[in-house]
Amino acid sequence: MPGIALSELAPHDRYKLLCGVVVPRPIALVTTLDENGAVNAAPFTFFNGFSVDPPLVVLGLQHKPDRSPKDTTRNIHRDGEFVVRMVDEALSNAMNACAIDFPSGESEVEAAGLATLPSVDVGVPRLAAAPFALECRRHVVLARSRAAGRRSAAASCPRRLVNKANMHVNIDAYRPIGRMFGNLYSTQRDTFTLTRESHAQWLARFGLATSVEEAQ
Amino acid sequence: MPGIALSELAPHDRYKLLCGVVVPRPIALVTTLDENGAVNAAPFTFFNGFSVDPPLVVLGLQHKPDRSPKDTTRNIHRDGEFVVRMVDEALSNAMNACAIDFPSGESEVEAAGLATLPSVDVGVPRLAAAPFALECRRHVVLARSRAAGRRSAAASCPRRLVNKANMHVNIDAYRPIGRMFGNLYSTQRDTFTLTRESHAQWLARFGLATSVEEAQ
């Protein structure tokens, strides 16, 4: 079973491999407020509970390809508050719309036609659609330098599970299970696809012009 | 949609609620070495990728009910190394055996009849059974005091989704989805149960005597 040195992969391949291996991931649809009071929403899957006493969740906020922070990151840094909305089957298309690369300042919540409600304890509204919302306050920020990864260790990836040419995981050979609660576990055999649109594709679908730079 | 103040719940109820809401969770079967070189294995589901540049995973290591650290926590604090084994359908029963409360110093890996292999970059062996293994070195430890949770905020839990008497989540009404990779998502409709045994139950199943205290 050959090892792959994660630190030697290009970041994009490393992302693909880690996302293919660490499955299934819970989905947090995170709302924040921007500096003008507009509600921002974006899905994150480097997310989980971290402890219960005290109750903490952890959120891995990636950067944009140009290393600038995402809107969610900037808003949480400034404001310290965010609401995590869990995603159910009914919310999946709206969640996917919130993953579109809308320009900063343009509200994904409005674009996706999602209604909001006031939260109980934080200033950031929560999405009205079911199911659960976790109102959160920033507790600790971990900002890591890229150099921190230099000593990263190997991932063992059986040849039958990963195509090393493109880092695609063979899910039919992998058959991972997920943890629910109590005595309950889930297979990951019942899957579906959602295609993420670019902002230009989204505009085109509504017959809208995109910005001059994109249209040229 | 009433809010539940997480900080006002008893820790056990808070754990049940957080585990019922944040689903599906990926499962890390974590191997470590104890001070005598025995291989310890235990499953953790407060686990996920955290960043790719540098490549980091996050592991929420809970304490035992008496607030003493679990073997995995003690070993990672001392040794700084651990291996995360992802759990597939074939490994699920062995993973469940590793969740038994074996006395410290007794190897779950031996008890579950799991073979190990040397790792590539760390001293901790990995489990031989498929699928993926991530060899890890401790990077940052976050030790939180219980007081840190005093300002924790609310969870919005629709009445149809949570029985507030026992904090049980109604999974048929919830219908959460999980994130796989690429364009792939998973429903959580295909579930199965695994019953966690106590150490005494495990011993009894093999006709073995338990300790004097337990046998009396």
GROMACS .gro file of C-alpha atoms in nm:
model
  432
    1MET     CA    1   0.000   0.000   0.000
    2PRO     CA    2   0.202   0.301  -0.121
    3GLY     CA    3   0.214   0.622   0.080
    4ILE     CA    4   0.150   0.966  -0.065
    5ALA     CA    5   0.334   1.256   0.102
    6LEU     CA    6   0.056   1.513   0.138
    7SER     CA    7   0.307   1.798   0.158
    8GLU     CA    8   0.448   1.705  -0.184
    9LEU     CA    9   0.113   1.729  -0.363
   10ALA     CA   10   0.000   2.054  -0.523
   11PRO     CA   11  -0.258   2.219  -0.290
   12HIS     CA   12  -0.542   2.151  -0.537
   13ASP     CA   13  -0.459   1.777  -0.551
   14ARG     CA   14  -0.417   1.769  -0.173
   15TYR     CA   15  -0.762   1.923  -0.137
   16LYS     CA   16  -0.913   1.666  -0.374
   17LEU     CA   17  -0.747   1.376  -0.192
   18LEU     CA   18  -0.840   1.495   0.159
   19CYS     CA   19  -1.200   1.562   0.050
   20GLY     CA   20  -1.223   1.217  -0.111
   21VAL     CA   21  -1.078   1.036   0.189
   22VAL     CA   22  -1.246   1.215   0.483
   23VAL     CA   23  -1.610   1.134   0.406
   24PRO     CA   24  -1.896   1.177   0.475
   25ARG     CA   25  -1.862   1.533   0.606
   26PRO     CA   26  -2.144   1.724   0.778
   27ILE     CA   27  -2.243   2.043   0.594
   28ALA     CA   28  -2.261   2.380   0.770
   29LEU     CA   29  -2.445   2.652   0.579
   30VAL     CA   30  -2.291   2.949   0.761
   31THR     CA   31  -2.456   3.292   0.776
   32THR     CA   32  -2.263   3.605   0.872
   33LEU     CA   33  -2.322   3.981   0.847
   34ASP     CA   34  -2.101   4.193   0.623
   35GLU     CA   35  -1.990   4.547   0.716
   36ASN     CA   36  -2.306   4.690   0.554
   37GLY     CA   37  -2.544   4.456   0.735
   38ALA     CA   38  -2.610   4.225   0.437
   39VAL     CA   39  -2.647   3.856   0.520
   40ASN     CA   40  -2.380   3.635   0.366
   41ALA     CA   41  -2.427   3.258   0.340
   42ALA     CA   42  -2.176   2.993   0.235
   43PRO     CA   43  -2.146   2.616   0.285
   44PHE     CA   44  -1.846   2.466   0.468
   45THR     CA   45  -1.769   2.098   0.515
   46PHE     CA   46  -1.443   2.121   0.713
   47PHE     CA   47  -1.682   2.149   1.004
   48ASN     CA   48  -1.778   1.938   1.306
   49GLY     CA   49  -1.851   1.939   1.675
   50PHE     CA   50  -1.526   1.969   1.872
   51SER     CA   51  -1.628   1.946   2.237
   52VAL     CA   52  -1.944   1.953   2.447
   53ASP     CA   53  -1.807   2.086   2.777
   54PRO     CA   54  -1.767   2.368   2.675
   55PRO     CA   55  -1.983   2.332   2.360
   56LEU     CA   56  -1.759   2.415   2.063
   57VAL     CA   57  -1.776   2.357   1.689
   58VAL     CA   58  -1.478   2.386   1.457
   59LEU     CA   59  -1.487   2.550   1.113
   60GLY     CA   60  -1.198   2.525   0.866
   61LEU     CA   61  -1.221   2.849   0.666
   62GLN     CA   62  -1.022   2.813   0.347
   63HIS     CA   63  -0.886   3.106   0.150
   64LYS     CA   64  -0.969   3.202  -0.208
   65PRO     CA   65  -0.719   3.086  -0.471
   66ASP     CA   66  -0.545   3.427  -0.453
   67ARG     CA   67  -0.500   3.371  -0.073
   68SER     CA   68  -0.743   3.651   0.017
   69PRO     CA   69  -0.996   3.559   0.289
   70LYS     CA   70  -1.348   3.450   0.195
   71ASP     CA   71  -1.637   3.679   0.294
   72THR     CA   72  -1.735   3.442   0.577
   73THR     CA   73  -1.382   3.451   0.720
   74ARG     CA   74  -1.365   3.832   0.703
   75ASN     CA   75  -1.707   3.869   0.865
   76ILE     CA   76  -1.632   3.626   1.150
   77HIS     CA   77  -1.297   3.797   1.215
   78ARG     CA   78  -1.465   4.138   1.233
   79ASP     CA   79  -1.795   4.053   1.397
   80GLY     CA   80  -1.724   3.739   1.602
   81GLU     CA   81  -2.067   3.590   1.535
   82PHE     CA   82  -2.204   3.334   1.292
   83VAL     CA   83  -2.493   3.093   1.261
   84VAL     CA   84  -2.447   2.734   1.141
   85ARG     CA   85  -2.744   2.593   0.957
   86MET     CA   86  -2.742   2.218   0.904
   87VAL     CA   87  -2.841   2.112   0.551
   88ASP     CA   88  -3.122   1.866   0.485
   89GLU     CA   89  -3.243   1.723   0.156
   90ALA     CA   90  -3.492   2.010   0.108
   91LEU     CA   91  -3.222   2.276   0.150
   92SER     CA   92  -2.964   2.114  -0.079
   93ASN     CA   93  -3.033   2.320  -0.394
   94ALA     CA   94  -3.032   2.648  -0.199
   95MET     CA   95  -2.708   2.541  -0.028
   96ASN     CA   96  -2.556   2.479  -0.371
   97ALA     CA   97  -2.666   2.826  -0.488
   98CYS     CA   98  -2.489   2.975  -0.184
   99ALA     CA   99  -2.165   2.809  -0.304
  100ILE     CA  100  -2.163   3.028  -0.619
  101ASP     CA  101  -1.879   3.281  -0.628
  102PHE     CA  102  -2.100   3.589  -0.594
  103PRO     CA  103  -1.904   3.916  -0.573
  104SER     CA  104  -1.841   4.042  -0.217
  105GLY     CA  105  -2.134   4.251  -0.099
  106GLU     CA  106  -2.388   4.058  -0.306
  107SER     CA  107  -2.606   3.850  -0.075
  108GLU     CA  108  -2.625   3.477  -0.156
  109VAL     CA  109  -2.928   3.466   0.072
  110GLU     CA  110  -3.119   3.710  -0.149
  111ALA     CA  111  -2.996   3.547  -0.469
  112ALA     CA  112  -3.107   3.203  -0.351
  113GLY     CA  113  -3.442   3.344  -0.238
  114LEU     CA  114  -3.392   3.234   0.122
  115ALA     CA  115  -3.592   3.400   0.400
  116THR     CA  116  -3.419   3.485   0.728
  117LEU     CA  117  -3.536   3.515   1.087
  118PRO     CA  118  -3.378   3.687   1.388
  119SER     CA  119  -3.157   3.462   1.600
  120VAL     CA  120  -3.207   3.424   1.975
  121ASP     CA  121  -2.864   3.516   2.111
  122VAL     CA  122  -2.657   3.660   1.825
  123GLY     CA  123  -2.705   3.949   1.584
  124VAL     CA  124  -2.662   3.737   1.271
  125PRO     CA  125  -2.997   3.619   1.131
  126ARG     CA  126  -3.054   3.251   1.071
  127LEU     CA  127  -3.212   3.101   0.762
  128ALA     CA  128  -3.584   3.040   0.811
  129ALA     CA  129  -3.592   2.707   0.628
  130ALA     CA  130  -3.559   2.398   0.843
  131PRO     CA  131  -3.371   2.224   1.003
  132PHE     CA  132  -3.133   2.301   1.294
  133ALA     CA  133  -2.942   2.624   1.352
  134LEU     CA  134  -2.650   2.663   1.592
  135GLU     CA  135  -2.586   3.022   1.698
  136CYS     CA  136  -2.212   3.065   1.748
  137ARG     CA  137  -1.962   3.314   1.885
  138ARG     CA  138  -1.601   3.305   1.776
  139HIS     CA  139  -1.391   3.158   2.053
  140VAL     CA  140  -1.043   3.088   1.914
  141VAL     CA  141  -0.891   3.165   1.574
  142LEU     CA  142  -0.611   2.940   1.449
  143ALA     CA  143  -0.420   3.108   1.166
  144ARG     CA  144  -0.162   2.867   1.025
  145SER     CA  145   0.128   2.952   0.799
  146ARG     CA  146   0.188   2.739   0.493
  147ALA     CA  147   0.530   2.649   0.634
  148ALA     CA  148   0.352   2.461   0.913
  149GLY     CA  149   0.277   2.185   0.664
  150ARG     CA  150   0.636   2.112   0.567
  151ARG     CA  151   0.662   1.823   0.812
  152SER     CA  152   0.328   1.672   0.720
  153ALA     CA  153   0.327   1.295   0.702
  154ALA     CA  154   0.207   1.034   0.458
  155ALA     CA  155  -0.137   0.920   0.349
  156SER     CA  156  -0.164   0.548   0.272
  157CYS     CA  157  -0.381   0.513  -0.037
  158PRO     CA  158  -0.440   0.167  -0.185
  159ARG     CA  159  -0.409   0.173  -0.563
  160ARG     CA  160  -0.760   0.033  -0.606
  161LEU     CA  161  -0.904   0.329  -0.412
  162VAL     CA  162  -0.723   0.630  -0.566
  163ASN     CA  163  -0.637   0.715  -0.923
  164LYS     CA  164  -0.309   0.894  -0.858
  165ALA     CA  165  -0.316   1.060  -1.199
  166ASN     CA  166  -0.609   1.282  -1.095
  167MET     CA  167  -0.655   1.202  -0.721
  168HIS     CA  168  -1.007   1.072  -0.781
  169VAL     CA  169  -1.134   0.832  -0.513
  170ASN     CA  170  -1.322   0.521  -0.627
  171ILE     CA  171  -1.624   0.546  -0.400
  172ASP     CA  172  -1.768   0.209  -0.504
  173ALA     CA  173  -1.447   0.039  -0.389
  174TYR     CA  174  -1.411   0.259  -0.077
  175ARG     CA  175  -1.759   0.214   0.084
  176PRO     CA  176  -1.706   0.452   0.378
  177ILE     CA  177  -1.955   0.470   0.664
  178GLY     CA  178  -2.075   0.776   0.852
  179ARG     CA  179  -2.163   0.830   1.217
  180MET     CA  180  -2.514   0.938   1.306
  181PHE     CA  181  -2.605   0.921   1.679
  182GLY     CA  182  -2.701   0.666   1.941
  183ASN     CA  183  -2.640   0.324   1.785
  184LEU     CA  184  -2.695   0.455   1.431
  185TYR     CA  185  -2.446   0.455   1.142
  186SER     CA  186  -2.502   0.523   0.771
  187THR     CA  187  -2.366   0.373   0.453
  188GLN     CA  188  -2.287   0.623   0.178
  189ARG     CA  189  -2.441   0.421  -0.105
  190ASP     CA  190  -2.738   0.652  -0.166
  191THR     CA  191  -2.571   0.946  -0.341
  192PHE     CA  192  -2.677   1.231  -0.568
  193THR     CA  193  -2.494   1.505  -0.757
  194LEU     CA  194  -2.518   1.883  -0.743
  195THR     CA  195  -2.323   2.081  -1.001
  196ARG     CA  196  -2.171   2.403  -0.870
  197GLU     CA  197  -2.224   2.696  -1.106
  198SER     CA  198  -1.990   2.986  -1.158
  199HIS     CA  199  -2.133   3.335  -1.106
  200ALA     CA  200  -2.131   3.387  -1.486
  201GLN     CA  201  -2.329   3.063  -1.539
  202TRP     CA  202  -2.577   3.165  -1.274
  203LEU     CA  203  -2.632   3.507  -1.434
  204ALA     CA  204  -2.663   3.351  -1.779
  205ARG     CA  205  -2.933   3.117  -1.652
  206PHE     CA  206  -3.146   3.420  -1.564
  207GLY     CA  207  -3.058   3.603  -1.886
  208LEU     CA  208  -2.861   3.864  -1.692
  209ALA     CA  209  -2.549   4.041  -1.812
  210THR     CA  210  -2.235   3.974  -1.617
  211SER     CA  211  -1.969   4.233  -1.538
  212VAL     CA  212  -1.778   4.401  -1.823
  213GLU     CA  213  -1.460   4.208  -1.740
  214GLU     CA  214  -1.635   3.873  -1.756
  215ALA     CA  215  -1.848   3.958  -2.061
  216GLN     CA  216  -1.557   4.060  -2.281
  217MET     CA  217  -3.891   2.744   1.651
  218PRO     CA  218  -3.777   2.749   2.014
  219GLY     CA  219  -3.411   2.789   2.104
  220ILE     CA  220  -3.224   2.563   2.341
  221ALA     CA  221  -2.937   2.722   2.535
  222LEU     CA  222  -2.663   2.462   2.499
  223SER     CA  223  -2.484   2.588   2.808
  224GLU     CA  224  -2.793   2.519   3.022
  225LEU     CA  225  -2.816   2.153   2.924
  226ALA     CA  226  -2.643   1.884   3.129
  227PRO     CA  227  -2.323   1.779   2.944
  228HIS     CA  228  -2.470   1.438   2.861
  229ASP     CA  229  -2.781   1.593   2.700
  230ARG     CA  230  -2.563   1.850   2.521
  231TYR     CA  231  -2.354   1.566   2.380
  232LYS     CA  232  -2.664   1.380   2.262
  233LEU     CA  233  -2.808   1.692   2.098
  234LEU     CA  234  -2.483   1.795   1.924
  235CYS     CA  235  -2.427   1.438   1.800
  236GLY     CA  236  -2.785   1.418   1.670
  237VAL     CA  237  -2.768   1.755   1.493
  238VAL     CA  238  -2.417   1.751   1.340
  239VAL     CA  239  -2.454   1.449   1.110
  240PRO     CA  240  -2.320   1.260   0.924
  241ARG     CA  241  -1.975   1.266   1.085
  242PRO     CA  242  -1.667   1.100   0.931
  243ILE     CA  243  -1.517   0.830   1.155
  244ALA     CA  244  -1.148   0.828   1.248
  245LEU     CA  245  -1.021   0.502   1.397
  246VAL     CA  246  -0.712   0.646   1.568
  247THR     CA  247  -0.408   0.434   1.660
  248THR     CA  248  -0.149   0.553   1.912
  249LEU     CA  249   0.134   0.391   2.110
  250ASP     CA  250   0.114   0.370   2.488
  251GLU     CA  251   0.418   0.414   2.716
  252ASN     CA  252   0.492   0.040   2.690
  253GLY     CA  253   0.471   0.028   2.310
  254ALA     CA  254   0.126  -0.135   2.293
  255VAL     CA  255  -0.098  -0.015   2.009
  256ASN     CA  256  -0.414   0.160   2.126
  257ALA     CA  257  -0.710   0.210   1.888
  258ALA     CA  258  -1.026   0.413   1.944
  259PRO     CA  259  -1.290   0.568   1.714
  260PHE     CA  260  -1.350   0.945   1.714
  261THR     CA  261  -1.617   1.132   1.520
  262PHE     CA  262  -1.544   1.490   1.629
  263PHE     CA  263  -1.295   1.471   1.345
  264ASN     CA  264  -1.251   1.632   1.003
  265GLY     CA  265  -1.011   1.793   0.764
  266PHE     CA  266  -0.931   2.148   0.877
  267SER     CA  267  -0.705   2.291   0.607
  268VAL     CA  268  -0.507   2.170   0.306
  269ASP     CA  269  -0.231   2.433   0.293
  270PRO     CA  270  -0.088   2.327   0.537
  271PRO     CA  271  -0.263   1.987   0.550
  272LEU     CA  272  -0.425   1.961   0.894
  273VAL     CA  273  -0.697   1.745   1.048
  274VAL     CA  274  -0.879   1.827   1.372
  275LEU     CA  275  -0.962   1.574   1.642
  276GLY     CA  276  -1.190   1.655   1.936
  277LEU     CA  277  -1.060   1.434   2.218
  278GLN     CA  278  -1.324   1.409   2.486
  279HIS     CA  279  -1.249   1.316   2.849
  280LYS     CA  280  -1.379   1.016   3.042
  281PRO     CA  281  -1.681   1.085   3.266
  282ASP     CA  282  -1.444   1.134   3.564
  283ARG     CA  283  -1.261   1.407   3.359
  284SER     CA  284  -0.943   1.198   3.325
  285PRO     CA  285  -0.797   1.190   2.971
  286LYS     CA  286  -0.868   0.896   2.743
  287ASP     CA  287  -0.573   0.672   2.645
  288THR     CA  288  -0.561   0.826   2.296
  289THR     CA  289  -0.536   1.177   2.444
  290ARG     CA  290  -0.260   1.077   2.687
  291ASN     CA  291  -0.064   0.902   2.412
  292ILE     CA  292  -0.089   1.192   2.165
  293HIS     CA  293   0.014   1.440   2.436
  294ARG     CA  294   0.319   1.230   2.525
  295ASP     CA  295   0.421   1.096   2.185
  296GLY     CA  296   0.294   1.356   1.937
  297GLU     CA  297   0.207   1.097   1.674
  298PHE     CA  298  -0.111   0.919   1.568
  299VAL     CA  299  -0.255   0.746   1.265
  300VAL     CA  300  -0.612   0.808   1.146
  301ARG     CA  301  -0.772   0.511   0.977
  302MET     CA  302  -1.093   0.584   0.787
  303VAL     CA  303  -1.370   0.330   0.851
  304ASP     CA  304  -1.541   0.144   0.569
  305GLU     CA  305  -1.829  -0.102   0.584
  306ALA     CA  306  -1.591  -0.400   0.624
  307LEU     CA  307  -1.416  -0.241   0.924
  308SER     CA  308  -1.732  -0.135   1.109
  309ASN     CA  309  -1.753  -0.427   1.354
  310ALA     CA  310  -1.384  -0.403   1.443
  311MET     CA  311  -1.425  -0.026   1.490
  312ASN     CA  312  -1.715  -0.094   1.727
  313ALA     CA  313  -1.499  -0.340   1.925
  314CYS     CA  314  -1.235  -0.067   1.960
  315ALA     CA  315  -1.500   0.154   2.126
  316ILE     CA  316  -1.527  -0.089   2.422
  317ASP     CA  317  -1.396   0.053   2.750
  318PHE     CA  318  -1.096  -0.178   2.778
  319PRO     CA  319  -0.874  -0.108   3.080
  320SER     CA  320  -0.573   0.116   3.004
  321GLY     CA  321  -0.282  -0.094   2.883
  322GLU     CA  322  -0.506  -0.357   2.723
  323SER     CA  323  -0.478  -0.332   2.345
  324GLU     CA  324  -0.807  -0.293   2.157
  325VAL     CA  325  -0.616  -0.387   1.845
  326GLU     CA  326  -0.527  -0.730   1.986
  327ALA     CA  327  -0.872  -0.778   2.135
  328ALA     CA  328  -1.039  -0.698   1.802
  329GLY     CA  329  -0.793  -0.927   1.621
  330LEU     CA  330  -0.667  -0.646   1.396
  331ALA     CA  331  -0.330  -0.682   1.224
  332THR     CA  332  -0.098  -0.380   1.208
  333LEU     CA  333   0.170  -0.267   0.962
  334PRO     CA  334   0.454  -0.017   1.004
  335SER     CA  335   0.369   0.337   0.895
  336VAL     CA  336   0.579   0.528   0.644
  337ASP     CA  337   0.664   0.846   0.837
  338VAL     CA  338   0.556   0.798   1.200
  339GLY     CA  339   0.640   0.539   1.467
  340VAL     CA  340   0.277   0.449   1.533
  341PRO     CA  341   0.168   0.142   1.332
  342ARG     CA  342  -0.140   0.163   1.113
  343LEU     CA  343  -0.413  -0.098   1.090
  344ALA     CA  344  -0.354  -0.336   0.800
  345ALA     CA  345  -0.720  -0.359   0.697
  346ALA     CA  346  -0.833  -0.123   0.420
  347PRO     CA  347  -0.904   0.163   0.352
  348PHE     CA  348  -0.711   0.493   0.389
  349ALA     CA  349  -0.466   0.584   0.665
  350LEU     CA  350  -0.348   0.938   0.742
  351GLU     CA  351  -0.020   0.951   0.934
  352CYS     CA  352  -0.032   1.253   1.163
  353ARG     CA  353   0.190   1.457   1.391
  354ARG     CA  354   0.044   1.673   1.666
  355HIS     CA  355   0.060   2.034   1.564
  356VAL     CA  356  -0.149   2.237   1.808
  357VAL     CA  357  -0.329   2.133   2.128
  358LEU     CA  358  -0.634   2.333   2.234
  359ALA     CA  359  -0.716   2.269   2.600
  360ARG     CA  360  -1.039   2.448   2.690
  361SER     CA  361  -1.170   2.512   3.039
  362ARG     CA  362  -1.535   2.437   3.110
  363ALA     CA  363  -1.585   2.803   3.196
  364ALA     CA  364  -1.522   2.885   2.830
  365GLY     CA  365  -1.871   2.760   2.751
  366ARG     CA  366  -2.059   2.994   2.981
  367ARG     CA  367  -2.134   3.236   2.697
  368SER     CA  368  -2.237   2.969   2.451
  369ALA     CA  369  -2.534   3.057   2.238
  370ALA     CA  370  -2.860   2.894   2.140
  371ALA     CA  371  -2.947   2.600   1.919
  372SER     CA  372  -3.273   2.634   1.726
  373CYS     CA  373  -3.445   2.297   1.735
  374PRO     CA  374  -3.790   2.260   1.575
  375ARG     CA  375  -4.022   2.060   1.797
  376ARG     CA  376  -4.086   1.804   1.523
  377LEU     CA  377  -3.713   1.726   1.505
  378VAL     CA  378  -3.613   1.693   1.872
  379ASN     CA  379  -3.783   1.526   2.163
  380LYS     CA  380  -3.674   1.766   2.435
  381ALA     CA  381  -3.752   1.514   2.709
  382ASN     CA  382  -3.461   1.292   2.604
  383MET     CA  383  -3.284   1.498   2.333
  384HIS     CA  384  -3.351   1.230   2.071
  385VAL     CA  385  -3.343   1.356   1.711
  386ASN     CA  386  -3.612   1.231   1.474
  387ILE     CA  387  -3.394   1.127   1.182
  388ASP     CA  388  -3.687   1.047   0.951
  389ALA     CA  389  -3.809   1.405   0.987
  390TYR     CA  390  -3.458   1.557   0.975
  391ARG     CA  391  -3.323   1.397   0.650
  392PRO     CA  392  -2.971   1.546   0.666
  393ILE     CA  393  -2.732   1.517   0.373
  394GLY     CA  394  -2.357   1.451   0.380
  395ARG     CA  395  -2.076   1.584   0.164
  396MET     CA  396  -1.869   1.340  -0.035
  397PHE     CA  397  -1.635   1.495  -0.298
  398GLY     CA  398  -1.650   1.645  -0.645
  399ASN     CA  399  -2.019   1.693  -0.724
  400LEU     CA  400  -2.124   1.407  -0.496
  401TYR     CA  401  -2.350   1.426  -0.190
  402SER     CA  402  -2.515   1.148   0.011
  403THR     CA  403  -2.854   1.107   0.174
  404GLN     CA  404  -2.848   0.938   0.515
  405ARG     CA  405  -3.145   0.710   0.453
  406ASP     CA  406  -2.947   0.385   0.438
  407THR     CA  407  -2.863   0.330   0.804
  408PHE     CA  408  -2.762   0.038   1.026
  409THR     CA  409  -2.707  -0.008   1.398
  410LEU     CA  410  -2.406  -0.121   1.599
  411THR     CA  411  -2.453  -0.178   1.971
  412ARG     CA  412  -2.157  -0.073   2.183
  413GLU     CA  413  -2.068  -0.333   2.447
  414SER     CA  414  -1.925  -0.263   2.789
  415HIS     CA  415  -1.599  -0.438   2.878
  416ALA     CA  416  -1.793  -0.672   3.110
  417GLN     CA  417  -2.033  -0.766   2.827
  418TRP     CA  418  -1.742  -0.827   2.593
  419LEU     CA  419  -1.568  -1.054   2.846
  420ALA     CA  420  -1.893  -1.239   2.918
  421ARG     CA  421  -1.940  -1.307   2.547
  422PHE     CA  422  -1.611  -1.500   2.547
  423GLY     CA  423  -1.687  -1.675   2.877
  424LEU     CA  424  -1.407  -1.483   3.047
  425ALA     CA  425  -1.410  -1.368   3.408
  426THR     CA  426  -1.403  -0.997   3.463
  427SER     CA  427  -1.216  -0.826   3.745
  428VAL     CA  428  -1.306  -0.910   4.106
  429GLU     CA  429  -1.479  -0.576   4.151
  430GLU     CA  430  -1.702  -0.625   3.849
  431ALA     CA  431  -1.770  -0.995   3.914
  432GLN     CA  432  -1.895  -0.946   4.268
   0.00000   0.00000   0.00000
